[in-house]
Amino acid sequence: MKFKSVQEIGDLYLNYFKSKGHVVVPSSSLIPAGDPTLLFTTAGMVQFKPLFTGAVELPYSKACSCQKCVRTTDLEVVGKTERHCTFFEMLGNFSFGDYFKKEAIEYALDFSLNHLEIPKDKIWVTIYLDDDEAKQIWMNTGIPEERIVRLGKKDNFWGPAGDSGACGPCSELYLDRGPEKGGPDCGTSGTCKPGCDCDRYLEYWNLVFNQFNQTVSGELLPLKQTGIDTGSGLERVAMLLQEVDSVYDTDELKNIITTIESLSGKTYDQSTKVNFRVITDHSRSVFFSIGDRIYPDRTGRGYVIRRLIRRASLFARTLGITEPFIYKLVDTLTGIYSKRYPELKERAKEIQSVIRKEEELFLNTLEVGLEELEHLLNQMKSKNETEVRGVDSFRLYSTYGFPREMTRELVLERGFSFNDSEFDAELDKDRDLSRASWKGKKTAYLTGITDTSKLKTEFTGYTQLNGTAKVQFLFKDGKQVNSLKAGEEGVILVDKSPFYAEGGGQLGDWGYIKIESSQFQVQDTQKENDSHLHLGLVLRGEIKLGDTVDLEVDSKRRQSLANHHSGTHLLNGALRRVLGSHVYQKGSVVSPDYLRFDFSHPASLTDEEIRKIEADVNGAVARGITVETEVLPIEQAKTSGALSMFDEKYGNLVRVVGMGDVSKEFCGGTHVSNTKEITYFAVLKESSPGAGNRRIEAICGDPVVDYFQSAFQVLAEKIQNYNLSAKDVYGDLKTHGILDKIPAPEEVQSLFETKKTSAVEYLREIKRKLEDSLSEKLSGLHKDKKKKEALSFSLNPELVEDLLSKVIKIGDIVIAKHSFDAVDAKSLKDLADSLKSREANILCLFASKEGETSTLVYMCNKVLVDKGVHCGNLLKNSLEILGGKGGGRPDMAQGGGKNPDQIDLALEAAMKEIQNKFGA
Ligand code: SER
């Protein structure tokens, strides 16, 4: 076959479908827009999901794309096989109610034969079990019957991506790479065909015939319009055309492998293959994800990225690379991929620095963690134990930052088993107890120490994040000790420290205390009297009494704490300006992730008040006010107008933190030096903690961007659901498309970059307007749906015929008696009108029950009234049984009651009365 580079294949593909009238749509972000059920974009069709289900107006009816994708379902085998990747590019052509099976099949074959230049006799296809239509189409194109294989649901039914959306049977194209690629038995048994596990037949294109819309509950509803979704892995096609055995040997990936060789001085061979491939693959996922602004984090997408960086680091280490390394690949990656994704050029620097920081963070503990695991497994072996307990695997996670999945993989590789539920239990325990347990231990430390001269810690952390100090006391299990060794938890006291101890609502600092190669990880800092207690764990070596140690505060976390603390002061000022000077601080929490502020105010805040508060704070951030601190005698501080808290005790000297004319407060916390550092401020939630107070939860800095991105995602999903239901009621969608107004994640990001602090106000307004118009539309839809249902109920010809065919005659009176479920009185009346117009002598006795209530409607024409029928009187008797109220005229009566289970008796009572009066 003719060699074609990855770039050439991509170009050929998009040009081909363009020439067939498809719109070439750029790859969307790896963060799926409008689909909170999906962590990553996992297929080319993801960005088109609403177009398939019909939830939006169609901007075009056919499209093609080359989509960047991340799929981590097979993460653990990546590197160990020839073809698995967590990152890949997917070529696809799509039809939304335009062409269907026939054209999709013909395009795929034409492109394969005439553009990829694959010989026809090497192409095999699979179809879904009973899809005879697809089989016939393939045969018409000249693919012989013996090369068409039927496969089941696992292989040939695709989707949906995420919990819901378009899906359907599919048909796949395979390339026959010759008998020599088959397994040992494949040639002889005659069973080897597509579907066999060997390497002979490789799938390179999946054509999905979308016919169903799967709901979140798993129900398959017919799609309002059929569609085509095809996917062809770019790396996979390149592998076939370049006639290599692994995607890692195709031109672009090979280029990354060569870079790893030259940067590391290691050789890519049989023994290092897995390491090279893991690093190659994971570096691509991480590179593209951070390019789309997904940053390493503790949860969600960020956690996946963290895991990938750490797994790649582990594989680099076992290759003998002990320094941060993955970040070095960014230049090569940028060189390769900015051809297809030019925006990556501008992002390269940031991507590089994010990866590097994450690597440094992890490498710090990797070695010790691995040693600990080794030690543990050896111990277990000697005791003949086979299952690694949750406490142990969790310790690797909480102490050394080993992702659970990485530990599981390491443990399984060594032939031990891993207990997930125990790990989960430890995680829960940790969430509930971690802080409380430190606090519980705290008070016991310093009582009984006689040499109080050594107890006071000089705090240097207002201006410094590093420092050198002398170890004054060490504690283990609450008792004084002379040293703390690797693996031991304990507390360190030093004479001066840059670590902020929890106080004034601000959480304590984290970081490291080091001496030579010994390292203590500070996991919290607490205060007792004037002493700062550094609580944590020795990662390696030993810390001894009297040591001169280096202290290092986690600066990133500290910056987030400072952002949130200064943000709290600005919020306090803004509340007083917007709501009035009665606002008084009742309490606060300042964490690196968010701030919480409780204050006195009698009523919940309106949207407008929240908008003004945000605008006030963001205004102060934008002005870039210098933060000034001074230490003043308490009396002077009080007269300076600085805010303090009633129930807080202050010493003779107090620290006052001022931010221009917007804020002045008594405060011992750490702050930004200029309000600009806060970058953005947004309110997350307003509520009441009780007792006439209000509570605001808010965020500062980058989390604000994430917040708006995900809020719009959730809104988009709601709007899509609305659109789908609206279509059922109104048919035409043109009049109510509000989805287009939702900013996609990358738009939110760039709005922040261009509008800076005013982006919050701008986005808040968009969000509010969209939410308002959605809820207005939803309530309109609810009403119209009811109307439509009622109309279709009362005008339903089948129902009318059915009731007419079941009437009971008593004398001249024709009675239609029926008990319905959940039908309102208006619809019952409309239905009775329909019957009245069909049969002059009809008496309708209708009842309906819904929940705990029952409704009765009795109606007849004037001819029956003239004969002595009185609906009002009939109803009265029935209502006695139901214990309800109502009444009416001779020709029409309506009422309602409780006891829905007595409804049949109530109708029977009316029947009896008629029988008595008009019966023979
Ligand atoms: N969505 C299908 C797949 O991912 C075809 O694009 O295989």
mmCIF file of C-alpha atoms in Angstrom, residues 604-758:
data_model
loop_
_atom_site.group_PDB
_atom_site.id
_atom_site.type_symbol
_atom_site.label_atom_id
_atom_site.label_comp_id
_atom_site.label_asym_id
_atom_site.label_seq_id
_atom_site.Cartn_x
_atom_site.Cartn_y
_atom_site.Cartn_z
ATOM 1 C CA SER A 604 -32.305 36.782 51.627
ATOM 2 C CA LEU A 605 -30.407 38.619 48.910
ATOM 3 C CA THR A 606 -31.990 39.399 45.570
ATOM 4 C CA ASP A 607 -30.283 38.679 42.248
ATOM 5 C CA GLU A 608 -29.787 42.393 41.831
ATOM 6 C CA GLU A 609 -28.076 42.732 45.205
ATOM 7 C CA ILE A 610 -25.773 39.837 44.395
ATOM 8 C CA ARG A 611 -24.964 41.415 41.053
ATOM 9 C CA LYS A 612 -24.086 44.713 42.748
ATOM 10 C CA ILE A 613 -21.948 42.962 45.363
ATOM 11 C CA GLU A 614 -19.997 41.065 42.723
ATOM 12 C CA ALA A 615 -19.564 44.213 40.665
ATOM 13 C CA ASP A 616 -18.338 46.114 43.722
ATOM 14 C CA VAL A 617 -15.740 43.467 44.599
ATOM 15 C CA ASN A 618 -14.618 42.982 40.990
ATOM 16 C CA GLY A 619 -14.366 46.756 40.652
ATOM 17 C CA ALA A 620 -11.959 46.853 43.588
ATOM 18 C CA VAL A 621 -10.002 43.959 42.070
ATOM 19 C CA ALA A 622 -9.772 45.757 38.727
ATOM 20 C CA ARG A 623 -8.529 48.972 40.349
ATOM 21 C CA GLY A 624 -5.467 47.148 41.624
ATOM 22 C CA ILE A 625 -5.475 48.567 45.139
ATOM 23 C CA THR A 626 -2.308 48.138 47.202
ATOM 24 C CA VAL A 627 -2.972 46.205 50.397
ATOM 25 C CA GLU A 628 -1.422 47.930 53.385
ATOM 26 C CA THR A 629 -0.956 46.526 56.845
ATOM 27 C CA GLU A 630 0.025 48.257 60.062
ATOM 28 C CA VAL A 631 0.249 47.226 63.662
ATOM 29 C CA LEU A 632 -1.477 49.721 65.950
ATOM 30 C CA PRO A 633 -2.328 50.049 69.631
ATOM 31 C CA ILE A 634 -5.874 48.753 69.989
ATOM 32 C CA GLU A 635 -7.420 52.104 70.897
ATOM 33 C CA GLN A 636 -5.897 53.801 67.922
ATOM 34 C CA ALA A 637 -6.974 50.936 65.676
ATOM 35 C CA LYS A 638 -10.547 51.273 66.892
ATOM 36 C CA THR A 639 -10.711 54.971 66.175
ATOM 37 C CA SER A 640 -9.215 54.448 62.723
ATOM 38 C CA GLY A 641 -12.564 53.057 61.631
ATOM 39 C CA ALA A 642 -11.257 49.541 61.058
ATOM 40 C CA LEU A 643 -13.888 46.805 61.384
ATOM 41 C CA SER A 644 -13.451 44.242 64.125
ATOM 42 C CA MET A 645 -15.528 41.367 65.447
ATOM 43 C CA PHE A 646 -17.457 41.751 68.708
ATOM 44 C CA ASP A 647 -16.760 38.351 70.087
ATOM 45 C CA GLU A 648 -13.080 38.160 69.186
ATOM 46 C CA LYS A 649 -10.512 38.923 71.877
ATOM 47 C CA TYR A 650 -7.720 41.258 70.787
ATOM 48 C CA GLY A 651 -4.379 42.049 72.435
ATOM 49 C CA ASN A 652 -2.970 45.499 73.071
ATOM 50 C CA LEU A 653 -1.479 45.666 69.629
ATOM 51 C CA VAL A 654 -3.566 44.735 66.631
ATOM 52 C CA ARG A 655 -2.833 44.323 62.979
ATOM 53 C CA VAL A 656 -4.963 46.342 60.622
ATOM 54 C CA VAL A 657 -5.301 45.401 56.970
ATOM 55 C CA GLY A 658 -6.399 48.192 54.651
ATOM 56 C CA MET A 659 -7.369 48.215 51.004
ATOM 57 C CA GLY A 660 -7.626 51.836 49.914
ATOM 58 C CA ASP A 661 -11.030 53.297 50.672
ATOM 59 C CA VAL A 662 -12.884 50.011 50.236
ATOM 60 C CA SER A 663 -11.829 48.013 53.268
ATOM 61 C CA LYS A 664 -10.131 48.291 56.629
ATOM 62 C CA GLU A 665 -10.280 45.446 59.126
ATOM 63 C CA PHE A 666 -8.554 44.023 62.172
ATOM 64 C CA CYS A 667 -6.916 40.892 60.810
ATOM 65 C CA GLY A 668 -4.008 38.562 61.464
ATOM 66 C CA GLY A 669 -4.366 36.682 58.183
ATOM 67 C CA THR A 670 -2.204 36.584 55.076
ATOM 68 C CA HIS A 671 -3.268 38.662 52.116
ATOM 69 C CA VAL A 672 -2.406 39.532 48.551
ATOM 70 C CA SER A 673 -0.199 42.582 48.215
ATOM 71 C CA ASN A 674 -2.407 44.086 45.528
ATOM 72 C CA THR A 675 -6.087 43.336 44.896
ATOM 73 C CA LYS A 676 -5.210 42.649 41.238
ATOM 74 C CA GLU A 677 -3.837 39.253 42.264
ATOM 75 C CA ILE A 678 -7.387 38.077 43.055
ATOM 76 C CA THR A 679 -8.166 38.297 39.298
ATOM 77 C CA TYR A 680 -11.897 37.438 39.622
ATOM 78 C CA PHE A 681 -14.561 37.098 42.272
ATOM 79 C CA ALA A 682 -17.899 35.288 41.970
ATOM 80 C CA VAL A 683 -20.679 34.380 44.376
ATOM 81 C CA LEU A 684 -21.522 30.677 44.329
ATOM 82 C CA LYS A 685 -24.417 30.587 46.700
ATOM 83 C CA GLU A 686 -26.456 32.641 49.145
ATOM 84 C CA SER A 687 -28.232 30.939 52.029
ATOM 85 C CA SER A 688 -28.972 31.197 55.720
ATOM 86 C CA PRO A 689 -26.938 29.536 58.454
ATOM 87 C CA GLY A 690 -29.926 30.304 60.774
ATOM 88 C CA ALA A 691 -30.730 32.895 63.432
ATOM 89 C CA GLY A 692 -31.409 35.880 61.177
ATOM 90 C CA ASN A 693 -28.028 35.693 59.524
ATOM 91 C CA ARG A 694 -27.072 35.183 55.892
ATOM 92 C CA ARG A 695 -24.235 33.214 54.369
ATOM 93 C CA ILE A 696 -22.372 33.851 51.132
ATOM 94 C CA GLU A 697 -20.089 31.283 49.559
ATOM 95 C CA ALA A 698 -17.796 32.675 46.912
ATOM 96 C CA ILE A 699 -14.665 31.912 44.917
ATOM 97 C CA CYS A 700 -11.682 33.937 43.769
ATOM 98 C CA GLY A 701 -9.170 33.494 40.947
ATOM 99 C CA ASP A 702 -9.174 30.733 38.313
ATOM 100 C CA PRO A 703 -11.954 28.652 39.922
ATOM 101 C CA VAL A 704 -14.307 31.435 38.776
ATOM 102 C CA VAL A 705 -13.661 30.488 35.143
ATOM 103 C CA ASP A 706 -14.401 26.809 35.902
ATOM 104 C CA TYR A 707 -17.530 27.798 37.761
ATOM 105 C CA PHE A 708 -19.028 29.647 34.804
ATOM 106 C CA GLN A 709 -17.921 26.967 32.372
ATOM 107 C CA SER A 710 -19.685 24.229 34.253
ATOM 108 C CA ALA A 711 -22.734 26.341 35.097
ATOM 109 C CA PHE A 712 -23.276 26.922 31.373
ATOM 110 C CA GLN A 713 -22.789 23.225 30.649
ATOM 111 C CA VAL A 714 -25.542 22.329 33.058
ATOM 112 C CA LEU A 715 -27.766 25.005 31.581
ATOM 113 C CA ALA A 716 -27.110 23.757 28.045
ATOM 114 C CA GLU A 717 -28.224 20.280 29.026
ATOM 115 C CA LYS A 718 -31.415 21.677 30.539
ATOM 116 C CA ILE A 719 -32.118 23.687 27.410
ATOM 117 C CA GLN A 720 -31.553 20.674 25.181
ATOM 118 C CA ASN A 721 -34.061 18.715 27.238
ATOM 119 C CA TYR A 722 -36.485 21.591 26.972
ATOM 120 C CA ASN A 723 -36.016 21.730 23.193
ATOM 121 C CA LEU A 724 -36.748 18.046 22.860
ATOM 122 C CA SER A 725 -39.978 18.277 24.851
ATOM 123 C CA ALA A 726 -40.900 21.512 23.067
ATOM 124 C CA LYS A 727 -40.570 19.776 19.752
ATOM 125 C CA ASP A 728 -43.111 17.181 20.868
ATOM 126 C CA VAL A 729 -45.579 19.896 21.695
ATOM 127 C CA TYR A 730 -44.949 22.582 19.075
ATOM 128 C CA GLY A 731 -43.308 20.625 16.283
ATOM 129 C CA ASP A 732 -41.349 23.455 14.728
ATOM 130 C CA LEU A 733 -38.244 24.392 16.679
ATOM 131 C CA LYS A 734 -37.395 27.670 14.962
ATOM 132 C CA THR A 735 -39.231 29.890 17.408
ATOM 133 C CA HIS A 736 -37.532 28.781 20.597
ATOM 134 C CA GLY A 737 -33.812 28.155 20.101
ATOM 135 C CA ILE A 738 -31.980 29.642 23.080
ATOM 136 C CA LEU A 739 -29.122 27.176 23.055
ATOM 137 C CA ASP A 740 -26.993 29.212 20.645
ATOM 138 C CA LYS A 741 -26.729 31.956 23.223
ATOM 139 C CA ILE A 742 -24.860 29.740 25.670
ATOM 140 C CA PRO A 743 -21.144 30.438 25.658
ATOM 141 C CA ALA A 744 -19.055 27.284 25.135
ATOM 142 C CA PRO A 745 -16.217 26.538 27.598
ATOM 143 C CA GLU A 746 -13.561 28.089 25.366
ATOM 144 C CA GLU A 747 -15.680 31.191 24.839
ATOM 145 C CA VAL A 748 -16.059 31.600 28.603
ATOM 146 C CA GLN A 749 -12.292 31.329 28.908
ATOM 147 C CA SER A 750 -11.593 33.915 26.255
ATOM 148 C CA LEU A 751 -14.235 36.273 27.664
ATOM 149 C CA PHE A 752 -12.299 36.256 30.908
ATOM 150 C CA GLU A 753 -9.115 36.965 29.018
ATOM 151 C CA THR A 754 -10.572 39.930 27.157
ATOM 152 C CA LYS A 755 -13.048 41.358 29.627
ATOM 153 C CA LYS A 756 -11.040 40.557 32.753
ATOM 154 C CA THR A 757 -12.941 41.379 35.942
ATOM 155 C CA SER A 758 -16.030 42.648 34.136
#
